[in-house]
PDB file of C-alpha atoms in Angstrom:
ATOM      1  CA  GLN A   5     101.490  60.672  16.778  1.00  0.00           C
ATOM      2  CA  VAL A   6      97.747  60.007  16.626  1.00  0.00           C
ATOM      3  CA  GLN A   7      95.583  62.509  18.371  1.00  0.00           C
ATOM      4  CA  LEU A   8      91.889  63.600  18.492  1.00  0.00           C
ATOM      5  CA  VAL A   9      90.721  66.773  20.103  1.00  0.00           C
ATOM      6  CA  GLU A  10      87.115  67.649  20.818  1.00  0.00           C
ATOM      7  CA  SER A  11      85.670  71.149  21.114  1.00  0.00           C
ATOM      8  CA  GLY A  12      82.358  72.929  21.020  1.00  0.00           C
ATOM      9  CA  GLY A  13      80.685  71.693  24.122  1.00  0.00           C
ATOM     10  CA  GLY A  14      78.885  73.976  26.536  1.00  0.00           C
ATOM     11  CA  LEU A  15      75.544  74.858  28.245  1.00  0.00           C
ATOM     12  CA  VAL A  16      72.436  74.985  26.117  1.00  0.00           C
ATOM     13  CA  GLN A  17      68.697  75.060  26.928  1.00  0.00           C
ATOM     14  CA  PRO A  18      66.357  72.251  25.908  1.00  0.00           C
ATOM     15  CA  GLY A  19      65.540  72.531  22.171  1.00  0.00           C
ATOM     16  CA  GLY A  20      68.735  74.275  21.438  1.00  0.00           C
ATOM     17  CA  SER A  21      71.681  73.266  19.215  1.00  0.00           C
ATOM     18  CA  LEU A  22      75.359  72.667  19.409  1.00  0.00           C
ATOM     19  CA  ARG A  23      78.041  71.708  17.019  1.00  0.00           C
ATOM     20  CA  LEU A  24      81.040  69.615  18.206  1.00  0.00           C
ATOM     21  CA  SER A  25      84.246  69.358  16.370  1.00  0.00           C
ATOM     22  CA  CYS A  26      86.829  66.612  16.471  1.00  0.00           C
ATOM     23  CA  ALA A  27      90.179  67.555  15.018  1.00  0.00           C
ATOM     24  CA  ALA A  28      92.543  64.645  13.986  1.00  0.00           C
ATOM     25  CA  SER A  29      96.246  64.701  13.706  1.00  0.00           C
ATOM     26  CA  PHE A  30      96.049  62.025  10.962  1.00  0.00           C
ATOM     27  CA  SER A  31      94.344  61.825   7.638  1.00  0.00           C
ATOM     28  CA  LEU A  32      90.872  60.349   8.016  1.00  0.00           C
ATOM     29  CA  ASP A  33      90.786  58.534   4.675  1.00  0.00           C
ATOM     30  CA  TYR A  34      91.102  55.042   6.078  1.00  0.00           C
ATOM     31  CA  TYR A  35      89.189  55.454   9.416  1.00  0.00           C
ATOM     32  CA  VAL A  36      85.741  55.150  10.862  1.00  0.00           C
ATOM     33  CA  ILE A  37      85.096  58.042  13.324  1.00  0.00           C
ATOM     34  CA  GLY A  38      82.593  57.809  16.040  1.00  0.00           C
ATOM     35  CA  TRP A  39      80.960  60.145  18.638  1.00  0.00           C
ATOM     36  CA  PHE A  40      80.152  58.650  22.020  1.00  0.00           C
ATOM     37  CA  ARG A  41      78.765  60.061  25.142  1.00  0.00           C
ATOM     38  CA  GLN A  42      78.872  59.217  28.896  1.00  0.00           C
ATOM     39  CA  ALA A  43      76.571  60.668  31.517  1.00  0.00           C
ATOM     40  CA  PRO A  44      77.201  60.288  35.175  1.00  0.00           C
ATOM     41  CA  GLY A  45      76.373  56.768  36.359  1.00  0.00           C
ATOM     42  CA  LYS A  46      75.606  55.650  32.642  1.00  0.00           C
ATOM     43  CA  ASP A  47      77.410  53.538  30.202  1.00  0.00           C
ATOM     44  CA  ARG A  48      79.363  55.054  27.354  1.00  0.00           C
ATOM     45  CA  VAL A  49      77.306  54.784  24.213  1.00  0.00           C
ATOM     46  CA  GLY A  50      77.856  55.703  20.605  1.00  0.00           C
ATOM     47  CA  VAL A  51      75.768  58.320  19.063  1.00  0.00           C
ATOM     48  CA  SER A  52      76.914  58.418  15.523  1.00  0.00           C
ATOM     49  CA  CYS A  53      79.624  57.011  13.163  1.00  0.00           C
ATOM     50  CA  ILE A  54      80.985  57.974   9.880  1.00  0.00           C
ATOM     51  CA  ARG A  55      83.149  56.298   7.244  1.00  0.00           C
ATOM     52  CA  SER A  56      85.390  59.142   6.119  1.00  0.00           C
ATOM     53  CA  SER A  57      86.256  57.747   2.806  1.00  0.00           C
ATOM     54  CA  ASP A  58      82.789  58.287   1.351  1.00  0.00           C
ATOM     55  CA  GLY A  59      80.830  59.925   4.181  1.00  0.00           C
ATOM     56  CA  LYS A  60      78.551  56.914   4.913  1.00  0.00           C
ATOM     57  CA  THR A  61      77.005  57.287   8.350  1.00  0.00           C
ATOM     58  CA  TYR A  62      75.096  55.411  11.027  1.00  0.00           C
ATOM     59  CA  TYR A  63      72.877  56.657  13.898  1.00  0.00           C
ATOM     60  CA  PRO A  64      71.119  54.853  16.728  1.00  0.00           C
ATOM     61  CA  GLU A  65      67.593  55.468  17.156  1.00  0.00           C
ATOM     62  CA  SER A  66      67.989  57.625  20.149  1.00  0.00           C
ATOM     63  CA  VAL A  67      69.337  60.604  18.178  1.00  0.00           C
ATOM     64  CA  LYS A  68      68.324  59.776  14.620  1.00  0.00           C
ATOM     65  CA  GLY A  69      66.774  62.866  13.059  1.00  0.00           C
ATOM     66  CA  ARG A  70      68.338  65.164  15.673  1.00  0.00           C
ATOM     67  CA  PHE A  71      72.127  64.612  15.349  1.00  0.00           C
ATOM     68  CA  THR A  72      74.216  64.766  12.213  1.00  0.00           C
ATOM     69  CA  ILE A  73      77.730  63.603  11.781  1.00  0.00           C
ATOM     70  CA  SER A  74      79.946  64.960   9.002  1.00  0.00           C
ATOM     71  CA  ARG A  75      83.460  65.308   8.024  1.00  0.00           C
ATOM     72  CA  ASP A  76      85.940  67.563   6.257  1.00  0.00           C
ATOM     73  CA  ASN A  77      88.622  65.217   5.207  1.00  0.00           C
ATOM     74  CA  ALA A  78      90.799  68.005   3.744  1.00  0.00           C
ATOM     75  CA  ASN A  79      91.037  69.510   7.352  1.00  0.00           C
ATOM     76  CA  ASN A  80      90.962  66.128   9.188  1.00  0.00           C
ATOM     77  CA  THR A  81      87.931  67.225  11.130  1.00  0.00           C
ATOM     78  CA  VAL A  82      84.712  65.509  12.059  1.00  0.00           C
ATOM     79  CA  TYR A  83      81.691  67.337  13.216  1.00  0.00           C
ATOM     80  CA  LEU A  84      78.612  66.491  15.235  1.00  0.00           C
ATOM     81  CA  GLN A  85      75.707  68.818  14.746  1.00  0.00           C
ATOM     82  CA  MET A  86      73.177  68.398  17.569  1.00  0.00           C
ATOM     83  CA  ASN A  87      69.706  69.807  17.318  1.00  0.00           C
ATOM     84  CA  SER A  88      66.567  69.653  19.424  1.00  0.00           C
ATOM     85  CA  LEU A  89      68.577  68.926  22.430  1.00  0.00           C
ATOM     86  CA  LYS A  90      67.081  67.283  25.439  1.00  0.00           C
ATOM     87  CA  PRO A  91      68.133  67.098  29.112  1.00  0.00           C
ATOM     88  CA  GLU A  92      68.921  63.416  28.589  1.00  0.00           C
ATOM     89  CA  ASP A  93      71.618  64.445  25.980  1.00  0.00           C
ATOM     90  CA  THR A  94      73.668  65.854  28.848  1.00  0.00           C
ATOM     91  CA  ALA A  95      77.012  64.072  28.968  1.00  0.00           C
ATOM     92  CA  ALA A  96      80.696  64.135  28.224  1.00  0.00           C
ATOM     93  CA  TYR A  97      81.043  63.723  24.511  1.00  0.00           C
ATOM     94  CA  TYR A  98      84.028  61.966  22.956  1.00  0.00           C
ATOM     95  CA  CYS A  99      85.254  61.341  19.494  1.00  0.00           C
ATOM     96  CA  ALA A 100      87.082  58.117  18.571  1.00  0.00           C
ATOM     97  CA  ALA A 101      88.652  56.418  15.523  1.00  0.00           C
ATOM     98  CA  PHE A 102      89.481  52.946  14.223  1.00  0.00           C
ATOM     99  CA  ARG A 103      90.598  51.624  10.948  1.00  0.00           C
ATOM    100  CA  GLY A 104      88.071  49.197   9.650  1.00  0.00           C
ATOM    101  CA  ALA A 105      84.580  48.671   8.197  1.00  0.00           C
ATOM    102  CA  LEU A 106      81.469  50.731   9.052  1.00  0.00           C
ATOM    103  CA  SER A 107      78.645  48.811  10.484  1.00  0.00           C
ATOM    104  CA  ARG A 108      75.905  49.151  13.167  1.00  0.00           C
ATOM    105  CA  GLN A 109      78.595  47.837  15.595  1.00  0.00           C
ATOM    106  CA  CYS A 110      80.302  51.234  15.344  1.00  0.00           C
ATOM    107  CA  VAL A 111      78.412  52.266  18.326  1.00  0.00           C
ATOM    108  CA  SER A 112      80.538  49.941  20.434  1.00  0.00           C
ATOM    109  CA  TRP A 113      83.324  51.558  22.147  1.00  0.00           C
ATOM    110  CA  LYS A 114      85.526  48.490  22.012  1.00  0.00           C
ATOM    111  CA  LEU A 115      86.139  48.867  18.339  1.00  0.00           C
ATOM    112  CA  TYR A 116      88.056  52.101  18.725  1.00  0.00           C
ATOM    113  CA  ASN A 117      91.825  52.539  19.089  1.00  0.00           C
ATOM    114  CA  TYR A 118      92.105  56.252  19.445  1.00  0.00           C
ATOM    115  CA  TRP A 119      90.239  58.550  21.795  1.00  0.00           C
ATOM    116  CA  GLY A 120      89.887  62.318  22.360  1.00  0.00           C
ATOM    117  CA  GLN A 121      89.693  63.786  25.866  1.00  0.00           C
ATOM    118  CA  GLY A 122      86.024  64.780  25.639  1.00  0.00           C
ATOM    119  CA  THR A 123      83.969  67.946  25.749  1.00  0.00           C
ATOM    120  CA  GLN A 124      81.046  68.579  28.121  1.00  0.00           C
ATOM    121  CA  VAL A 125      77.504  69.109  26.865  1.00  0.00           C
ATOM    122  CA  THR A 126      74.992  70.268  29.379  1.00  0.00           C
ATOM    123  CA  VAL A 127      71.253  70.699  28.379  1.00  0.00           C
ATOM    124  CA  SER A 128      69.335  72.453  31.072  1.00  0.00           C
ATOM    125  CA  SER A 129      67.007  75.410  31.465  1.00  0.00           C
TER     126      SER A 129
END
């Protein structure tokens, strides 16, 4: 069975940090893993992607310099380190996976076959 489980969300003040984890039931070697978020009334958007085979990453401009995606292939886990958090980062965060090539299109949710259940991140004072 293919399963992704997110953890690490919570309430944090503006300017603070959180690290999200995405634990996979499968080997990451042949997959691209993405982190997505969806705020109430907003579209689901990608915030980072990683090619697990070599660690190559992509970030959209909205989070570049603040968010870092990484992976631990030995433990089938992908992380999202979020720094300098802003209220507009408040959303449910999801990890997802697909087997294919990494490109800037990895921020599109339509590419992904497998999804986690999500973890809530709230940035508020």
